[in-house]
Short mmCIF file of C-alpha atoms in Angstrom, two decimals:
data_model
loop_
_atom_site.label_atom_id
_atom_site.label_comp_id
_atom_site.label_asym_id
_atom_site.label_seq_id
_atom_site.Cartn_x
_atom_site.Cartn_y
_atom_site.Cartn_z
CA MET A 1 103.51 105.52 77.37
CA GLY A 2 102.93 104.20 80.87
CA LYS A 3 101.82 100.77 81.93
CA HIS A 4 98.17 99.75 82.18
CA ILE A 5 96.03 100.51 85.26
CA LEU A 6 92.85 98.73 86.32
CA VAL A 7 90.71 100.48 88.94
CA ILE A 8 88.11 98.35 90.72
CA GLY A 9 85.67 100.08 93.04
CA SER A 10 82.62 102.15 93.80
CA LEU A 11 80.69 104.73 91.80
CA ASN A 12 78.39 107.14 93.66
CA MET A 13 76.44 110.33 93.36
CA ASP A 14 77.63 112.71 96.07
CA LEU A 15 75.18 115.07 97.74
CA SER A 16 77.39 117.71 99.38
CA ILE A 17 76.04 120.00 102.08
CA THR A 18 78.11 122.92 103.33
CA MET A 19 77.60 124.33 106.82
CA GLU A 20 79.36 126.51 109.35
CA ARG A 21 80.03 123.57 111.71
CA MET A 22 79.15 119.92 112.08
CA PRO A 23 76.10 119.10 114.22
CA ALA A 24 76.53 117.31 117.53
CA VAL A 25 74.51 114.15 118.13
CA GLY A 26 70.83 115.08 118.32
CA GLU A 27 71.47 118.64 117.11
CA THR A 28 69.99 120.33 114.03
CA VAL A 29 72.05 122.95 112.19
CA MET A 30 71.23 124.98 109.10
CA GLY A 31 73.05 124.06 105.90
CA GLU A 32 74.27 126.70 103.48
CA GLU A 33 74.40 124.95 100.10
CA LEU A 34 73.44 121.61 98.50
CA THR A 35 75.31 120.39 95.42
CA TYR A 36 75.33 117.17 93.40
CA ASN A 37 78.70 115.78 92.34
CA LEU A 38 79.81 112.51 90.79
CA GLY A 39 81.90 110.54 93.28
CA GLY A 40 82.60 107.17 94.86
CA LYS A 41 86.16 106.26 95.75
CA GLY A 42 86.59 103.94 92.81
CA ALA A 43 85.24 106.44 90.29
CA ASN A 44 87.21 109.29 91.85
CA GLN A 45 90.46 107.36 91.63
CA ALA A 46 89.79 106.22 88.08
CA TYR A 47 88.93 109.80 87.15
CA ALA A 48 92.18 111.01 88.70
CA VAL A 49 94.17 108.42 86.75
CA GLY A 50 92.48 109.50 83.54
CA ARG A 51 92.89 113.23 84.20
CA LEU A 52 96.56 112.74 84.96
CA GLY A 53 97.27 110.80 81.79
CA GLY A 54 97.16 107.15 82.87
CA GLN A 55 96.01 104.29 80.64
CA VAL A 56 93.04 103.13 82.71
CA LYS A 57 90.04 100.87 82.62
CA MET A 58 87.47 100.53 85.40
CA LEU A 59 85.36 97.72 86.83
CA GLY A 60 82.40 98.64 89.04
CA CYS A 61 78.62 98.74 89.08
CA VAL A 62 76.00 101.44 88.61
CA GLY A 63 72.22 101.50 88.51
CA ARG A 64 70.10 101.92 85.40
CA ASP A 65 69.46 105.57 86.21
CA GLN A 66 70.63 109.08 85.41
CA PHE A 67 73.35 108.97 88.06
CA GLY A 68 74.87 105.86 86.48
CA ALA A 69 74.69 107.41 83.02
CA GLY A 70 76.38 110.52 84.37
CA GLN A 71 79.24 108.46 85.76
CA ARG A 72 79.83 106.73 82.44
CA GLU A 73 79.86 110.02 80.58
CA SER A 74 82.14 111.80 83.05
CA LEU A 75 84.71 109.00 83.28
CA ALA A 76 84.79 108.41 79.52
CA ALA A 77 85.31 112.14 78.94
CA CYS A 78 88.59 112.08 80.88
CA GLY A 79 89.94 108.96 79.20
CA VAL A 80 88.69 106.11 81.38
CA ASP A 81 87.55 102.99 79.51
CA VAL A 82 84.15 102.22 81.08
CA SER A 83 83.08 99.46 78.68
CA GLY A 84 83.41 96.91 81.49
CA LEU A 85 81.08 98.65 83.95
CA ARG A 86 78.12 96.57 85.11
CA GLU A 87 74.59 97.99 85.14
CA SER A 88 72.19 96.72 87.81
CA GLU A 89 68.48 96.59 87.01
CA ALA A 90 67.53 96.04 90.65
CA LEU A 91 69.78 98.46 92.54
CA PRO A 92 70.26 102.23 92.15
CA THR A 93 73.62 103.90 91.70
CA GLY A 94 75.36 104.31 95.07
CA THR A 95 74.86 107.54 96.98
CA ALA A 96 77.04 109.48 99.42
CA VAL A 97 75.94 112.39 101.58
CA ILE A 98 78.91 114.64 102.43
CA TYR A 99 78.89 117.29 105.15
CA VAL A 100 81.58 119.97 104.78
CA ASP A 101 82.22 122.58 107.48
CA ALA A 102 83.71 126.06 107.21
CA ALA A 103 87.24 124.68 107.79
CA GLY A 104 86.92 122.32 104.82
CA SER A 105 86.73 119.16 106.96
CA ASN A 106 84.16 116.57 105.97
CA SER A 107 82.03 113.68 107.24
CA ILE A 108 80.52 111.18 104.80
CA VAL A 109 77.59 108.71 104.89
CA VAL A 110 77.51 106.16 102.05
CA VAL A 111 74.60 104.02 100.77
CA ALA A 112 76.16 101.25 98.66
CA GLY A 113 73.33 100.60 96.18
CA ALA A 114 74.62 99.01 92.97
CA ASN A 115 78.15 98.83 94.38
CA GLN A 116 77.00 95.65 96.11
CA ALA A 117 76.74 94.03 92.67
CA CYS A 118 80.50 94.38 92.12
CA ASP A 119 80.95 90.76 93.16
CA THR A 120 83.40 87.94 92.56
CA GLN A 121 81.47 86.44 89.64
CA TYR A 122 81.44 89.78 87.83
CA LEU A 123 85.21 90.11 88.29
CA LYS A 124 85.74 86.57 86.99
CA GLU A 125 83.75 87.48 83.88
CA ASN A 126 86.25 90.29 83.26
CA ASP A 127 89.43 88.29 83.76
CA HIS A 128 90.83 89.65 80.51
CA LEU A 129 91.24 93.03 82.24
CA PHE A 130 93.33 91.45 85.01
CA GLN A 131 95.55 90.01 82.30
CA TRP A 132 95.67 93.35 80.42
CA CYS A 133 96.73 95.52 83.35
CA ASP A 134 100.02 96.02 85.19
CA TYR A 135 98.55 97.75 88.28
CA VAL A 136 95.31 97.10 90.19
CA LEU A 137 94.01 99.91 92.39
CA MET A 138 91.15 99.24 94.83
CA GLN A 139 89.31 100.74 97.81
CA MET A 140 86.77 99.27 100.26
CA GLU A 141 83.31 100.41 99.13
CA ILE A 142 82.59 97.11 97.33
CA PRO A 143 82.16 93.64 98.90
CA MET A 144 85.20 92.38 100.81
CA SER A 145 84.95 89.03 99.02
CA ALA A 146 85.38 90.79 95.67
CA ILE A 147 88.38 92.78 96.92
CA ALA A 148 90.03 89.62 98.22
CA TYR A 149 89.41 87.78 94.97
CA ALA A 150 90.75 90.65 92.86
CA ALA A 151 93.90 90.99 94.97
CA GLY A 152 94.54 87.27 94.84
CA ARG A 153 93.98 87.05 91.11
CA ALA A 154 96.19 90.06 90.46
CA ARG A 155 98.96 88.64 92.65
CA ALA A 156 98.74 85.29 90.85
CA LEU A 157 99.24 87.12 87.55
CA GLY A 158 102.20 89.10 88.88
CA LYS A 159 100.46 92.48 88.95
CA THR A 160 101.14 95.29 91.44
CA VAL A 161 98.24 95.69 93.91
CA ILE A 162 97.48 99.00 95.62
CA LEU A 163 94.74 98.95 98.26
CA ASN A 164 93.34 102.15 99.71
CA PRO A 165 91.60 100.85 102.90
CA ALA A 166 88.79 103.40 102.91
CA PRO A 167 86.45 103.24 104.60
CA ALA A 168 88.55 101.19 106.99
CA PRO A 169 86.99 97.90 108.14
CA ASP A 170 87.54 96.54 111.62
CA LEU A 171 89.91 93.97 110.15
CA ILE A 172 91.54 93.20 106.81
CA PRO A 173 92.02 89.42 106.43
CA ALA A 174 95.64 88.29 106.48
CA GLU A 175 95.23 86.48 103.17
CA LEU A 176 94.19 89.77 101.54
CA LEU A 177 97.05 91.75 103.08
CA SER A 178 99.50 89.16 101.80
CA CYS A 179 98.47 90.06 98.23
CA VAL A 180 98.86 93.83 98.65
CA ASP A 181 102.01 95.61 97.48
CA TYR A 182 101.04 99.09 98.76
CA LEU A 183 98.49 99.83 101.47
CA THR A 184 97.55 103.53 101.44
CA PRO A 185 95.57 104.50 104.56
CA ASN A 186 95.13 107.98 105.95
CA GLU A 187 96.08 108.54 109.58
CA THR A 188 92.65 107.68 110.97
CA GLU A 189 92.41 104.48 108.92
CA LEU A 190 95.95 103.53 109.94
CA MET A 191 95.13 103.78 113.64
CA LYS A 192 91.94 101.77 113.30
CA LEU A 193 93.58 98.97 111.32
CA SER A 194 96.74 98.79 113.43
CA GLY A 195 95.11 99.20 116.85
CA VAL A 196 97.74 101.79 117.78
CA THR A 197 96.54 104.74 119.87
CA GLY A 198 97.93 108.24 120.21
CA ASP A 199 98.77 110.96 117.75
CA GLY A 200 101.81 112.53 116.14
CA MET A 201 104.45 111.04 113.88
CA GLU A 202 105.66 108.49 116.41
CA ALA A 203 102.16 106.97 116.59
CA VAL A 204 102.00 106.95 112.78
CA ARG A 205 105.31 105.11 112.60
CA GLN A 206 104.16 102.57 115.18
CA GLY A 207 100.90 102.03 113.31
CA ALA A 208 102.67 101.50 110.01
CA LYS A 209 105.14 99.13 111.66
CA ALA A 210 102.27 97.13 113.18
CA LEU A 211 100.65 96.70 109.77
CA MET A 212 103.92 95.68 108.14
CA GLU A 213 104.30 93.01 110.79
CA GLN A 214 101.06 91.53 109.42
CA GLY A 215 102.81 90.80 106.14
CA LEU A 216 102.68 94.05 104.18
CA GLY A 217 105.69 95.13 102.18
CA ARG A 218 104.96 98.85 102.05
CA VAL A 219 102.56 101.25 103.75
CA VAL A 220 102.02 104.76 102.38
CA VAL A 221 100.20 106.92 104.95
CA THR A 222 98.55 110.15 103.79
CA LEU A 223 98.73 112.83 106.48
CA GLY A 224 96.79 115.76 105.04
CA GLU A 225 98.66 119.03 105.41
CA GLU A 226 101.58 117.09 106.92
CA GLY A 227 102.20 115.25 103.66
CA ALA A 228 102.83 111.50 103.56
CA LEU A 229 104.94 108.75 105.10
CA LEU A 230 106.35 105.64 103.44
CA ALA A 231 107.15 102.62 105.58
CA ASP A 232 109.05 99.70 104.08
CA GLY A 233 111.82 97.28 104.93
CA ASP A 234 114.32 100.13 104.98
CA GLY A 235 112.45 102.14 107.63
CA PHE A 236 110.39 105.33 107.35
CA ARG A 237 110.55 108.31 105.01
CA THR A 238 108.41 111.43 105.18
CA TYR A 239 107.36 113.74 102.37
CA PRO A 240 106.16 117.27 103.21
CA ALA A 241 102.97 118.49 101.60
CA ARG A 242 102.81 121.48 99.27
CA LYS A 243 101.15 124.34 101.13
CA ALA A 244 97.58 125.03 100.03
CA GLU A 245 94.49 126.70 101.43
CA ALA A 246 91.95 123.91 101.93
CA VAL A 247 88.39 124.54 100.76
CA ASP A 248 87.12 120.94 100.62
CA THR A 249 89.15 117.80 101.40
CA THR A 250 86.54 115.36 100.01
CA ALA A 251 88.59 113.72 97.23
CA ALA A 252 92.12 114.54 98.35
CA GLY A 253 92.94 110.94 99.26
CA ASP A 254 91.43 109.62 96.03
CA CYS A 255 93.45 112.13 94.03
CA PHE A 256 96.61 111.05 95.88
CA ASN A 257 96.01 107.38 95.08
CA GLY A 258 95.24 108.03 91.43
CA ALA A 259 98.31 110.21 91.03
CA PHE A 260 100.49 107.71 92.89
CA VAL A 261 99.63 104.81 90.58
CA VAL A 262 100.01 107.00 87.46
CA ALA A 263 103.50 107.99 88.58
CA LEU A 264 104.50 104.38 89.29
CA ALA A 265 103.08 103.29 85.93
CA GLU A 266 105.22 105.93 84.21
CA GLY A 267 108.35 104.53 85.84
CA MET A 268 108.85 107.08 88.60
CA SER A 269 110.54 105.92 91.80
CA GLU A 270 108.50 105.60 94.99
CA ASP A 271 109.91 108.90 96.23
CA GLU A 272 109.02 110.68 93.00
CA ALA A 273 105.58 109.08 92.92
CA ILE A 274 104.72 110.19 96.45
CA ARG A 275 105.87 113.74 95.78
CA PHE A 276 103.86 113.76 92.55
CA ALA A 277 100.79 112.50 94.44
CA ASN A 278 101.29 115.04 97.25
CA ALA A 279 101.27 117.85 94.71
CA ALA A 280 98.13 116.55 93.01
CA SER A 281 96.19 116.18 96.26
CA SER A 282 97.29 119.64 97.40
CA MET A 283 95.54 121.03 94.32
CA ALA A 284 92.39 118.96 94.90
CA VAL A 285 91.71 120.49 98.33
CA THR A 286 91.54 123.98 96.85
CA LYS A 287 88.30 123.22 94.97
CA LYS A 288 84.88 121.97 96.02
CA GLY A 289 83.50 118.59 95.04
CA ALA A 290 84.99 115.18 94.35
CA GLN A 291 85.84 114.56 90.70
CA SER A 292 85.41 118.25 89.92
CA SER A 293 88.31 119.08 92.25
CA ILE A 294 90.88 116.80 90.61
CA PRO A 295 93.50 118.66 88.54
CA SER A 296 94.44 117.86 84.96
CA ARG A 297 97.97 116.75 84.08
CA GLU A 298 98.63 120.14 82.52
CA GLU A 299 97.55 121.96 85.69
CA LEU A 300 99.71 119.70 87.83
CA GLU A 301 102.76 120.11 85.62
CA GLN A 302 102.44 123.88 85.92
CA ILE A 303 102.68 123.46 89.69
CA LEU A 304 105.61 121.06 89.40
CA GLY A 305 107.53 123.18 86.91
CA GLY A 306 106.07 122.57 83.46
CA ALA A 307 108.03 120.15 81.30
CA LYS A 308 110.39 119.41 84.21
CA ALA A 309 107.58 118.02 86.37
CA ARG A 310 109.19 114.67 86.94
CA GLN A 311 112.55 116.14 87.92
CA SER A 312 110.88 118.58 90.28
CA ALA A 313 108.97 115.72 91.88
CA GLY A 314 112.15 113.67 92.38
CA GLY A 315 115.06 113.99 94.71
CA GLY A 316 115.84 110.40 95.63
CA ARG A 317 115.76 108.82 99.05
#
């Protein structure tokens, strides 16, 4: 059995609209399909952890509505303990509107709703979960003050903190970064947070180096079809992605983060964990939706070689 994982973050209902191409500013285009899918980066990552076999509990807030009830049911069905979720009487469950073009690229607009109620006081009331867990996984769709408190509390208790800085703020406070063990931005988020300009792997390396100079120990950058990069005190290592035909990239990063923490919790090395996460996210992009696109552990192990999944994902430094 792996170690315990606490996911703290957002829960949304995703309204996904497919179209041939994204509209320019001021332009109207015709959509092709409208679908409703359970999402939110926190819920997506908790769902991924559960689907992939992790021992996981979640803290977050929903409204007293059908979307919130749907989140509870969906997460519980894949093994996530949702008994700690908060229900807001005043605010509706968060909503995200996702635009997906013919190439599978997406743009997302989020209305926070009840996610705003995931505050410091609520986290303090659930301190027993911080003590229970070994890993804390967070994103940035809840109040910054709550994220900072959670990271600080987890660090004080000796837990491993993984922060997925999405959506990326203009600045992450130094005191928060000092409590993070793994920062997991995508390339766009990396450039915004680091202030580095340019493109290509050299720019990615410079961006990761700039963030590490702010006090981070490790930066794991997700690079889409290019795979991932790990930056730490030993330098940089890259991990090629498994080839896949992308249909919808909506939850690929969330799937990567969930898979990454599951692998670490099971005792895999960083190299193994990143390869495991790369494989999981490569499967997520082949299906539409957020949570509905995340593979099960059985499906992932088939890709990785059945019972020899861990060995296939390894290879050392």
